[in-house]
Amino acid sequence: MQYRIVILFLLLSSLSFSQEKDSTVVFKKRVLESTEVDFLASYYKQDGLHSAVSGGIGSEKLTDIATNIIVAIPMNDDDILTVDAGISAYTSASSSNINPFDSNKPNPWQASSGASAQDALASLVVNYSHSSDDRNFIWNADVSVSSEYDYFSLGFGGGITKLFNNKNSEISLKGNAYLDTWQPIYPIEFRDNLPTVYDQTGAVSNLYNPNFISWTSKARNSFSASVSFSQVINKKSHFSVFFDVLQQQGQLSSPYHRMYFADKDNFYVGDPQFIPNYQSETNKGAYQLADAIEKLPDTRFKLPFGLRYNYYLNETVSFRTYYRFYTDNWDVQSHTASIEIPFKISSKFTLFPMYRYYTQTKSKYFAPYETHLSTEKFFTSDFDLSDFDAHQYGLGFTYTDIFTSSKIWKFGLKNIDFRFNHYDRSDGLNANIATVGFKFVMQ
């Protein structure tokens, strides 16, 4: 796959150099007049009943707080350097149960107090773009890095954009590669001495014998290529289409996702009186030991296709619509449709309700808790790979001041954007997401 990426970047480079050299002009407008700084923050909270860490049952409570600072700097009339630095911190009942023994009463319905209950992700993306004198050709290149406790990612990419038909038409080509490395953390029963083990009847047992094999490979690589086309139809309408090709290879399983097999005996730790009610939230003190960890193929091929259509009704109301179809070789197919309706309520304020619908089929490798057989080659009980429908409802507002009358030091406030969304999934997962962004322009 790596040679395909090399060919892609050679193609992008050849297309770039084949363009006519910038001509000498008397005047050209700068691509970016002055430095812009965006401050972004989000709060995300979810709950559900199908923790992949606990084999498809258990609490999915998670809270995540993320912040980003994006700085766009004009290097000259034609070039822009953009730096995006972010950090995200979360607490998770699900991942905390990688080691449920930290709790005096281990069970899949509550969080333990161990180190796996929380983590932080730091990321950095640097992008450089150049526009031709006539502003009809743009190339860009980027590099990214992100890291958390058990995962490291290095990415790079590039793209070209050509505008024509008096800038009413646009076509873009992009390519990206991400080279990732796991530092696998396995469920605690595969790493440590066990406390007293009980069988299904609640009797002490020494027969627990899981099908566990540690990973021999820790790499996960992802490669993508994308082509998009956009067209201004008239003064009121605009549409765009895109087509992506994505290839993943390497370790695509998660090392801490437990598996329970229908043809294997069950073994537990904790208080045996709760074993009969193990799958119920009334279980306050028993945790089932894994038969194995998730195992998925080492390749995945994805094909998304989508389109956007925006319509300007009048000075007050417009419509933004989106549709995407997705398919892959794990038998997952999905449809996404969304609509956003901005209402301009004054010269500075815009209010916009939002709705998004999503539906997908299940992967051929998915089965619920304790349904897979130990003789199968691949298996997962991660409900992200199940069949489900999802609805997302939201409301947002935007404040825009083109004159940047409010200032902080040398920066004028140009824009505030706030959004709140509620998410409901048919398998019981629900979430609330709030985001806010501030854009400042250097004066």
GROMACS .gro file of C-alpha atoms in nm:
model
  443
    1MET     CA    1   0.000   0.000   0.000
    2GLN     CA    2   0.291   0.233   0.070
    3TYR     CA    3   0.390   0.240  -0.296
    4ARG     CA    4   0.042   0.365  -0.385
    5ILE     CA    5   0.090   0.661  -0.153
    6VAL     CA    6   0.426   0.737  -0.312
    7ILE     CA    7   0.264   0.731  -0.656
    8LEU     CA    8  -0.017   0.957  -0.530
    9PHE     CA    9   0.223   1.218  -0.396
   10LEU     CA   10   0.433   1.203  -0.714
   11LEU     CA   11   0.114   1.267  -0.908
   12LEU     CA   12   0.021   1.559  -0.685
   13SER     CA   13   0.370   1.702  -0.724
   14SER     CA   14   0.369   1.665  -1.101
   15LEU     CA   15   0.030   1.831  -1.126
   16SER     CA   16   0.157   2.116  -0.911
   17PHE     CA   17   0.471   2.177  -1.117
   18SER     CA   18   0.280   2.148  -1.441
   19GLN     CA   19   0.083   2.462  -1.359
   20GLU     CA   20   0.189   2.786  -1.521
   21LYS     CA   21   0.433   2.987  -1.318
   22ASP     CA   22   0.289   3.283  -1.127
   23SER     CA   23   0.284   3.583  -1.353
   24THR     CA   24   0.385   3.930  -1.248
   25VAL     CA   25   0.082   4.134  -1.152
   26VAL     CA   26   0.041   4.491  -1.039
   27PHE     CA   27  -0.186   4.400  -0.747
   28LYS     CA   28  -0.323   4.085  -0.592
   29LYS     CA   29  -0.530   4.044  -0.281
   30ARG     CA   30  -0.363   3.856   0.000
   31VAL     CA   31  -0.502   3.508   0.060
   32LEU     CA   32  -0.518   3.592   0.433
   33GLU     CA   33  -0.497   3.954   0.536
   34SER     CA   34  -0.373   3.901   0.893
   35THR     CA   35  -0.314   3.632   1.153
   36GLU     CA   36  -0.628   3.456   1.277
   37VAL     CA   37  -0.662   3.260   1.601
   38ASP     CA   38  -0.943   3.017   1.681
   39PHE     CA   39  -1.014   2.892   2.033
   40LEU     CA   40  -1.234   2.582   2.035
   41ALA     CA   41  -1.372   2.389   2.331
   42SER     CA   42  -1.613   2.098   2.362
   43TYR     CA   43  -1.785   1.897   2.633
   44TYR     CA   44  -1.912   1.547   2.558
   45LYS     CA   45  -2.100   1.310   2.789
   46GLN     CA   46  -2.247   0.971   2.702
   47ASP     CA   47  -2.405   0.664   2.859
   48GLY     CA   48  -2.506   0.325   2.728
   49LEU     CA   49  -2.551  -0.045   2.806
   50HIS     CA   50  -2.305  -0.222   2.575
   51SER     CA   51  -1.945  -0.174   2.686
   52ALA     CA   52  -1.700  -0.342   2.448
   53VAL     CA   53  -1.449  -0.365   2.734
   54SER     CA   54  -1.697  -0.588   2.918
   55GLY     CA   55  -1.779  -0.798   2.613
   56GLY     CA   56  -2.093  -0.620   2.499
   57ILE     CA   57  -2.268  -0.545   2.828
   58GLY     CA   58  -2.209  -0.287   3.099
   59SER     CA   59  -2.187   0.087   3.146
   60GLU     CA   60  -2.061   0.306   2.862
   61LYS     CA   61  -2.046   0.624   3.072
   62LEU     CA   62  -1.782   0.860   2.938
   63THR     CA   63  -1.703   1.228   2.980
   64ASP     CA   64  -1.462   1.411   2.751
   65ILE     CA   65  -1.341   1.772   2.759
   66ALA     CA   66  -1.138   1.895   2.462
   67THR     CA   67  -0.972   2.222   2.365
   68ASN     CA   68  -0.797   2.335   2.048
   69ILE     CA   69  -0.605   2.644   1.945
   70ILE     CA   70  -0.574   2.703   1.572
   71VAL     CA   71  -0.340   2.975   1.446
   72ALA     CA   72  -0.338   3.073   1.077
   73ILE     CA   73  -0.042   3.293   0.980
   74PRO     CA   74   0.000   3.464   0.640
   75MET     CA   75   0.363   3.407   0.541
   76ASN     CA   76   0.327   3.639   0.240
   77ASP     CA   77   0.057   3.729  -0.013
   78ASP     CA   78   0.022   3.368  -0.130
   79ASP     CA   79   0.115   3.133   0.154
   80ILE     CA   80  -0.050   3.039   0.484
   81LEU     CA   81   0.094   2.839   0.772
   82THR     CA   82  -0.170   2.686   1.002
   83VAL     CA   83  -0.094   2.522   1.336
   84ASP     CA   84  -0.364   2.328   1.523
   85ALA     CA   85  -0.277   2.214   1.878
   86GLY     CA   86  -0.527   2.026   2.090
   87ILE     CA   87  -0.568   1.831   2.410
   88SER     CA   88  -0.854   1.607   2.518
   89ALA     CA   89  -0.907   1.456   2.864
   90TYR     CA   90  -1.165   1.192   2.944
   91THR     CA   91  -1.297   0.968   3.218
   92SER     CA   92  -1.463   0.640   3.124
   93ALA     CA   93  -1.650   0.374   3.322
   94SER     CA   94  -1.602   0.134   3.033
   95SER     CA   95  -1.224   0.160   2.996
   96SER     CA   96  -1.184   0.168   3.374
   97ASN     CA   97  -1.296  -0.194   3.371
   98ILE     CA   98  -0.985  -0.301   3.187
   99ASN     CA   99  -0.893  -0.359   3.552
  100PRO     CA  100  -1.218  -0.399   3.749
  101PHE     CA  101  -1.027  -0.545   4.044
  102ASP     CA  102  -0.945  -0.190   4.156
  103SER     CA  103  -1.297  -0.184   4.295
  104ASN     CA  104  -1.404  -0.366   4.613
  105LYS     CA  105  -1.718  -0.475   4.427
  106PRO     CA  106  -1.616  -0.528   4.063
  107ASN     CA  107  -1.899  -0.536   3.808
  108PRO     CA  108  -1.954  -0.417   3.450
  109TRP     CA  109  -2.211  -0.154   3.553
  110GLN     CA  110  -1.984   0.079   3.749
  111ALA     CA  111  -1.640   0.231   3.708
  112SER     CA  112  -1.334   0.111   3.894
  113SER     CA  113  -1.086   0.359   4.036
  114GLY     CA  114  -0.777   0.248   3.844
  115ALA     CA  115  -0.549   0.440   3.607
  116SER     CA  116  -0.741   0.313   3.303
  117ALA     CA  117  -1.045   0.516   3.413
  118GLN     CA  118  -0.896   0.831   3.262
  119ASP     CA  119  -0.657   0.938   2.990
  120ALA     CA  120  -0.551   1.239   2.784
  121LEU     CA  121  -0.487   1.282   2.413
  122ALA     CA  122  -0.252   1.550   2.278
  123SER     CA  123  -0.240   1.636   1.908
  124LEU     CA  124  -0.062   1.873   1.672
  125VAL     CA  125  -0.132   1.941   1.303
  126VAL     CA  126   0.080   2.172   1.087
  127ASN     CA  127  -0.044   2.269   0.741
  128TYR     CA  128   0.119   2.484   0.471
  129SER     CA  129  -0.075   2.608   0.167
  130HIS     CA  130   0.017   2.811  -0.141
  131SER     CA  131  -0.215   2.991  -0.386
  132SER     CA  132  -0.125   3.097  -0.739
  133ASP     CA  133  -0.136   3.463  -0.840
  134ASP     CA  134  -0.476   3.425  -1.006
  135ARG     CA  135  -0.600   3.229  -0.701
  136ASN     CA  136  -0.719   2.949  -0.930
  137PHE     CA  137  -0.470   2.686  -0.808
  138ILE     CA  138  -0.388   2.587  -0.449
  139TRP     CA  139  -0.161   2.319  -0.310
  140ASN     CA  140  -0.115   2.222   0.052
  141ALA     CA  141   0.085   1.980   0.264
  142ASP     CA  142   0.042   1.879   0.626
  143VAL     CA  143   0.197   1.671   0.901
  144SER     CA  144   0.027   1.558   1.223
  145VAL     CA  145   0.113   1.380   1.543
  146SER     CA  146  -0.105   1.262   1.832
  147SER     CA  147  -0.036   1.063   2.143
  148GLU     CA  148  -0.216   0.907   2.438
  149TYR     CA  149  -0.118   0.649   2.697
  150ASP     CA  150  -0.148   0.342   2.475
  151TYR     CA  151  -0.148   0.487   2.122
  152PHE     CA  152   0.077   0.701   1.901
  153SER     CA  153  -0.003   0.835   1.554
  154LEU     CA  154   0.208   1.008   1.289
  155GLY     CA  155   0.037   1.141   0.979
  156PHE     CA  156   0.119   1.332   0.664
  157GLY     CA  157  -0.072   1.437   0.356
  158GLY     CA  158  -0.122   1.683   0.077
  159GLY     CA  159  -0.365   1.805  -0.181
  160ILE     CA  160  -0.433   2.028  -0.478
  161THR     CA  161  -0.735   2.238  -0.570
  162LYS     CA  162  -0.818   2.384  -0.911
  163LEU     CA  163  -1.081   2.657  -0.959
  164PHE     CA  164  -1.222   2.743  -1.300
  165ASN     CA  165  -1.533   2.880  -1.471
  166ASN     CA  166  -1.478   3.218  -1.302
  167LYS     CA  167  -1.425   3.037  -0.971
  168ASN     CA  168  -1.776   2.889  -0.988
  169SER     CA  169  -1.634   2.538  -1.025
  170GLU     CA  170  -1.376   2.363  -0.811
  171ILE     CA  171  -1.209   2.022  -0.811
  172SER     CA  172  -0.980   1.890  -0.537
  173LEU     CA  173  -0.754   1.588  -0.491
  174LYS     CA  174  -0.621   1.488  -0.149
  175GLY     CA  175  -0.411   1.211  -0.002
  176ASN     CA  176  -0.327   1.119   0.358
  177ALA     CA  177  -0.134   0.852   0.543
  178TYR     CA  178  -0.137   0.774   0.916
  179LEU     CA  179   0.122   0.545   1.071
  180ASP     CA  180   0.001   0.439   1.415
  181THR     CA  181   0.146   0.225   1.691
  182TRP     CA  182  -0.034   0.052   1.978
  183GLN     CA  183   0.111   0.003   2.323
  184PRO     CA  184  -0.139  -0.274   2.399
  185ILE     CA  185  -0.309  -0.291   2.738
  186TYR     CA  186  -0.480  -0.626   2.790
  187PRO     CA  187  -0.759  -0.705   3.038
  188ILE     CA  188  -0.611  -0.747   3.383
  189GLU     CA  189  -0.686  -1.122   3.402
  190PHE     CA  190  -0.427  -1.175   3.127
  191ARG     CA  191  -0.160  -0.970   3.305
  192ASP     CA  192  -0.186  -1.036   3.677
  193ASN     CA  193  -0.249  -1.299   3.939
  194LEU     CA  194  -0.618  -1.354   3.994
  195PRO     CA  195  -0.814  -1.335   4.319
  196THR     CA  196  -1.046  -1.623   4.401
  197VAL     CA  197  -1.221  -1.752   4.088
  198TYR     CA  198  -1.579  -1.887   4.088
  199ASP     CA  199  -1.765  -2.093   3.829
  200GLN     CA  200  -2.122  -2.040   3.709
  201THR     CA  201  -2.265  -2.210   4.018
  202GLY     CA  202  -2.067  -1.987   4.255
  203ALA     CA  203  -1.824  -2.262   4.357
  204VAL     CA  204  -1.450  -2.192   4.384
  205SER     CA  205  -1.273  -2.318   4.072
  206ASN     CA  206  -0.923  -2.353   3.925
  207LEU     CA  207  -1.041  -2.451   3.576
  208TYR     CA  208  -1.027  -2.103   3.418
  209ASN     CA  209  -0.827  -2.144   3.094
  210PRO     CA  210  -0.875  -1.856   2.845
  211ASN     CA  211  -0.786  -1.849   2.474
  212PHE     CA  212  -0.544  -1.560   2.505
  213ILE     CA  213  -0.253  -1.490   2.273
  214SER     CA  214  -0.064  -1.161   2.303
  215TRP     CA  215  -0.014  -0.952   1.990
  216THR     CA  216   0.287  -1.005   1.768
  217SER     CA  217   0.224  -0.682   1.573
  218LYS     CA  218   0.143  -0.338   1.714
  219ALA     CA  219   0.123  -0.127   1.395
  220ARG     CA  220  -0.194   0.016   1.239
  221ASN     CA  221  -0.161   0.213   0.915
  222SER     CA  222  -0.433   0.406   0.733
  223PHE     CA  223  -0.418   0.549   0.379
  224SER     CA  224  -0.679   0.760   0.203
  225ALA     CA  225  -0.735   0.935  -0.127
  226SER     CA  226  -1.021   1.174  -0.197
  227VAL     CA  227  -1.161   1.358  -0.495
  228SER     CA  228  -1.427   1.627  -0.467
  229PHE     CA  229  -1.608   1.861  -0.703
  230SER     CA  230  -1.817   2.168  -0.619
  231GLN     CA  231  -2.027   2.392  -0.839
  232VAL     CA  232  -2.210   2.721  -0.796
  233ILE     CA  233  -2.538   2.663  -0.980
  234ASN     CA  234  -2.675   3.013  -0.949
  235LYS     CA  235  -2.693   3.296  -0.697
  236LYS     CA  236  -2.909   3.085  -0.465
  237SER     CA  237  -2.776   2.731  -0.486
  238HIS     CA  238  -2.451   2.540  -0.461
  239PHE     CA  239  -2.365   2.170  -0.455
  240SER     CA  240  -2.059   1.950  -0.404
  241VAL     CA  241  -1.984   1.579  -0.433
  242PHE     CA  242  -1.697   1.371  -0.295
  243PHE     CA  243  -1.563   1.019  -0.326
  244ASP     CA  244  -1.306   0.866  -0.091
  245VAL     CA  245  -1.101   0.548  -0.091
  246LEU     CA  246  -0.960   0.436   0.245
  247GLN     CA  247  -0.742   0.140   0.328
  248GLN     CA  248  -0.648   0.027   0.682
  249GLN     CA  249  -0.398  -0.243   0.757
  250GLY     CA  250  -0.227  -0.385   1.062
  251GLN     CA  251  -0.370  -0.432   1.410
  252LEU     CA  252  -0.734  -0.324   1.373
  253SER     CA  253  -0.859  -0.495   1.690
  254SER     CA  254  -0.864  -0.332   2.034
  255PRO     CA  255  -0.653  -0.522   2.289
  256TYR     CA  256  -0.880  -0.448   2.588
  257HIS     CA  257  -1.213  -0.556   2.430
  258ARG     CA  258  -1.315  -0.875   2.610
  259MET     CA  259  -1.485  -1.168   2.438
  260TYR     CA  260  -1.718  -1.428   2.589
  261PHE     CA  261  -1.799  -1.746   2.394
  262ALA     CA  262  -2.125  -1.939   2.400
  263ASP     CA  263  -1.942  -2.275   2.402
  264LYS     CA  264  -1.713  -2.193   2.697
  265ASP     CA  265  -1.781  -2.219   3.071
  266ASN     CA  266  -1.810  -1.891   3.261
  267PHE     CA  267  -1.578  -1.786   3.543
  268TYR     CA  268  -1.606  -1.486   3.776
  269VAL     CA  269  -1.433  -1.285   4.045
  270GLY     CA  270  -1.597  -1.086   4.323
  271ASP     CA  271  -1.905  -1.183   4.522
  272PRO     CA  272  -2.063  -1.507   4.389
  273GLN     CA  273  -2.412  -1.410   4.513
  274PHE     CA  274  -2.438  -1.170   4.217
  275ILE     CA  275  -2.352  -1.428   3.949
  276PRO     CA  276  -2.718  -1.526   3.877
  277ASN     CA  277  -2.796  -1.158   3.803
  278TYR     CA  278  -2.473  -1.090   3.615
  279GLN     CA  279  -2.631  -0.927   3.307
  280SER     CA  280  -2.858  -0.703   3.515
  281GLU     CA  281  -2.773  -0.369   3.669
  282THR     CA  282  -2.868  -0.529   4.002
  283ASN     CA  283  -2.529  -0.703   3.981
  284LYS     CA  284  -2.325  -0.501   4.231
  285GLY     CA  285  -2.026  -0.723   4.287
  286ALA     CA  286  -1.934  -0.987   4.025
  287TYR     CA  287  -1.721  -0.958   3.711
  288GLN     CA  288  -1.684  -1.223   3.442
  289LEU     CA  289  -1.334  -1.321   3.330
  290ALA     CA  290  -1.271  -1.302   2.955
  291ASP     CA  291  -1.247  -1.606   2.731
  292ALA     CA  292  -1.037  -1.409   2.480
  293ILE     CA  293  -0.985  -1.059   2.338
  294GLU     CA  294  -1.139  -0.916   2.023
  295LYS     CA  295  -0.994  -1.044   1.698
  296LEU     CA  296  -1.059  -0.870   1.365
  297PRO     CA  297  -0.896  -0.895   1.018
  298ASP     CA  298  -0.577  -0.700   0.957
  299THR     CA  299  -0.719  -0.515   0.656
  300ARG     CA  300  -1.026  -0.301   0.599
  301PHE     CA  301  -1.126  -0.128   0.276
  302LYS     CA  302  -1.374   0.164   0.296
  303LEU     CA  303  -1.564   0.352   0.024
  304PRO     CA  304  -1.762   0.664   0.126
  305PHE     CA  305  -1.949   0.875  -0.129
  306GLY     CA  306  -2.142   1.190  -0.050
  307LEU     CA  307  -2.289   1.518  -0.160
  308ARG     CA  308  -2.390   1.855  -0.020
  309TYR     CA  309  -2.655   2.093  -0.145
  310ASN     CA  310  -2.700   2.445  -0.007
  311TYR     CA  311  -2.990   2.672  -0.099
  312TYR     CA  312  -3.025   3.041  -0.017
  313LEU     CA  313  -3.398   3.109   0.016
  314ASN     CA  314  -3.380   3.477   0.106
  315GLU     CA  315  -3.186   3.717   0.327
  316THR     CA  316  -3.324   3.546   0.638
  317VAL     CA  317  -3.336   3.172   0.569
  318SER     CA  318  -3.111   2.922   0.393
  319PHE     CA  319  -3.078   2.541   0.386
  320ARG     CA  320  -2.768   2.324   0.416
  321THR     CA  321  -2.815   1.956   0.336
  322TYR     CA  322  -2.579   1.659   0.336
  323TYR     CA  323  -2.594   1.291   0.239
  324ARG     CA  324  -2.331   1.016   0.258
  325PHE     CA  325  -2.329   0.649   0.163
  326TYR     CA  326  -2.062   0.421   0.307
  327THR     CA  327  -1.963   0.060   0.247
  328ASP     CA  328  -1.667  -0.158   0.345
  329ASN     CA  329  -1.543  -0.516   0.314
  330TRP     CA  330  -1.653  -0.599   0.669
  331ASP     CA  331  -2.013  -0.584   0.542
  332VAL     CA  332  -2.091  -0.252   0.710
  333GLN     CA  333  -2.311  -0.024   0.502
  334SER     CA  334  -2.444   0.307   0.624
  335HIS     CA  335  -2.648   0.610   0.521
  336THR     CA  336  -2.615   0.957   0.673
  337ALA     CA  337  -2.847   1.249   0.605
  338SER     CA  338  -2.847   1.588   0.774
  339ILE     CA  339  -3.002   1.930   0.743
  340GLU     CA  340  -2.917   2.266   0.894
  341ILE     CA  341  -3.143   2.572   0.859
  342PRO     CA  342  -2.975   2.903   0.946
  343PHE     CA  343  -3.209   3.189   1.038
  344LYS     CA  344  -3.047   3.531   1.029
  345ILE     CA  345  -3.222   3.711   1.314
  346SER     CA  346  -3.012   4.030   1.294
  347SER     CA  347  -2.708   4.167   1.118
  348LYS     CA  348  -2.482   3.992   1.369
  349PHE     CA  349  -2.676   3.690   1.498
  350THR     CA  350  -2.773   3.370   1.317
  351LEU     CA  351  -2.970   3.086   1.477
  352PHE     CA  352  -2.964   2.738   1.321
  353PRO     CA  353  -3.150   2.419   1.419
  354MET     CA  354  -2.984   2.095   1.305
  355TYR     CA  355  -3.088   1.734   1.252
  356ARG     CA  356  -2.883   1.429   1.151
  357TYR     CA  357  -3.001   1.074   1.080
  358TYR     CA  358  -2.770   0.772   1.059
  359THR     CA  359  -2.833   0.404   0.997
  360GLN     CA  360  -2.595   0.112   0.946
  361THR     CA  361  -2.591  -0.263   0.899
  362LYS     CA  362  -2.383  -0.485   1.125
  363SER     CA  363  -2.040  -0.620   1.043
  364LYS     CA  364  -2.014  -0.987   0.960
  365TYR     CA  365  -1.770  -1.018   1.251
  366PHE     CA  366  -2.011  -0.883   1.515
  367ALA     CA  367  -2.226  -1.078   1.759
  368PRO     CA  368  -2.366  -0.973   2.100
  369TYR     CA  369  -2.243  -1.081   2.441
  370GLU     CA  370  -2.177  -1.456   2.474
  371THR     CA  371  -2.299  -1.540   2.123
  372HIS     CA  372  -1.976  -1.602   1.930
  373LEU     CA  373  -1.824  -1.951   1.924
  374SER     CA  374  -1.461  -2.012   2.013
  375THR     CA  375  -1.410  -2.188   1.677
  376GLU     CA  376  -1.469  -1.867   1.479
  377LYS     CA  377  -1.169  -1.700   1.317
  378PHE     CA  378  -1.279  -1.340   1.385
  379PHE     CA  379  -1.507  -1.201   1.656
  380THR     CA  380  -1.614  -0.878   1.824
  381SER     CA  381  -1.894  -0.764   2.054
  382ASP     CA  382  -1.829  -0.394   1.997
  383PHE     CA  383  -2.172  -0.242   1.929
  384ASP     CA  384  -2.013   0.027   1.709
  385LEU     CA  385  -2.003  -0.258   1.454
  386SER     CA  386  -2.363  -0.367   1.517
  387ASP     CA  387  -2.672  -0.262   1.325
  388PHE     CA  388  -2.840   0.051   1.463
  389ASP     CA  389  -3.014   0.377   1.382
  390ALA     CA  390  -2.918   0.711   1.534
  391HIS     CA  391  -3.078   1.055   1.559
  392GLN     CA  392  -2.897   1.377   1.646
  393TYR     CA  393  -3.088   1.696   1.725
  394GLY     CA  394  -2.919   2.027   1.778
  395LEU     CA  395  -2.936   2.403   1.797
  396GLY     CA  396  -2.665   2.659   1.746
  397PHE     CA  397  -2.603   3.027   1.706
  398THR     CA  398  -2.334   3.239   1.546
  399TYR     CA  399  -2.231   3.592   1.635
  400THR     CA  400  -2.035   3.775   1.365
  401ASP     CA  401  -1.875   4.118   1.384
  402ILE     CA  402  -1.698   4.200   1.059
  403PHE     CA  403  -1.561   4.519   1.214
  404THR     CA  404  -1.411   4.330   1.512
  405SER     CA  405  -1.513   4.605   1.754
  406SER     CA  406  -1.446   4.390   2.064
  407LYS     CA  407  -1.075   4.347   2.124
  408ILE     CA  408  -0.836   4.153   2.346
  409TRP     CA  409  -0.485   4.293   2.325
  410LYS     CA  410  -0.402   4.308   1.953
  411PHE     CA  411  -0.682   4.076   1.847
  412GLY     CA  412  -1.035   4.168   1.747
  413LEU     CA  413  -1.324   3.926   1.801
  414LYS     CA  414  -1.466   3.832   1.461
  415ASN     CA  415  -1.693   3.538   1.535
  416ILE     CA  416  -1.849   3.326   1.812
  417ASP     CA  417  -2.005   2.991   1.729
  418PHE     CA  418  -2.197   2.776   1.980
  419ARG     CA  419  -2.366   2.441   1.919
  420PHE     CA  420  -2.550   2.191   2.136
  421ASN     CA  421  -2.651   1.845   2.013
  422HIS     CA  422  -2.832   1.550   2.167
  423TYR     CA  423  -2.759   1.205   2.025
  424ASP     CA  424  -2.977   0.892   2.056
  425ARG     CA  425  -2.882   0.549   1.924
  426SER     CA  426  -3.125   0.258   1.895
  427ASP     CA  427  -2.896   0.027   2.096
  428GLY     CA  428  -2.937   0.248   2.406
  429LEU     CA  429  -2.637   0.478   2.370
  430ASN     CA  430  -2.713   0.848   2.420
  431ALA     CA  431  -2.494   1.155   2.443
  432ASN     CA  432  -2.490   1.533   2.477
  433ILE     CA  433  -2.231   1.745   2.299
  434ALA     CA  434  -2.167   2.118   2.350
  435THR     CA  435  -1.907   2.308   2.146
  436VAL     CA  436  -1.802   2.671   2.140
  437GLY     CA  437  -1.555   2.853   1.919
  438PHE     CA  438  -1.407   3.205   1.917
  439LYS     CA  439  -1.229   3.352   1.615
  440PHE     CA  440  -0.992   3.646   1.661
  441VAL     CA  441  -0.815   3.852   1.396
  442MET     CA  442  -0.490   4.037   1.460
  443GLN     CA  443  -0.538   4.411   1.413
   0.00000   0.00000   0.00000
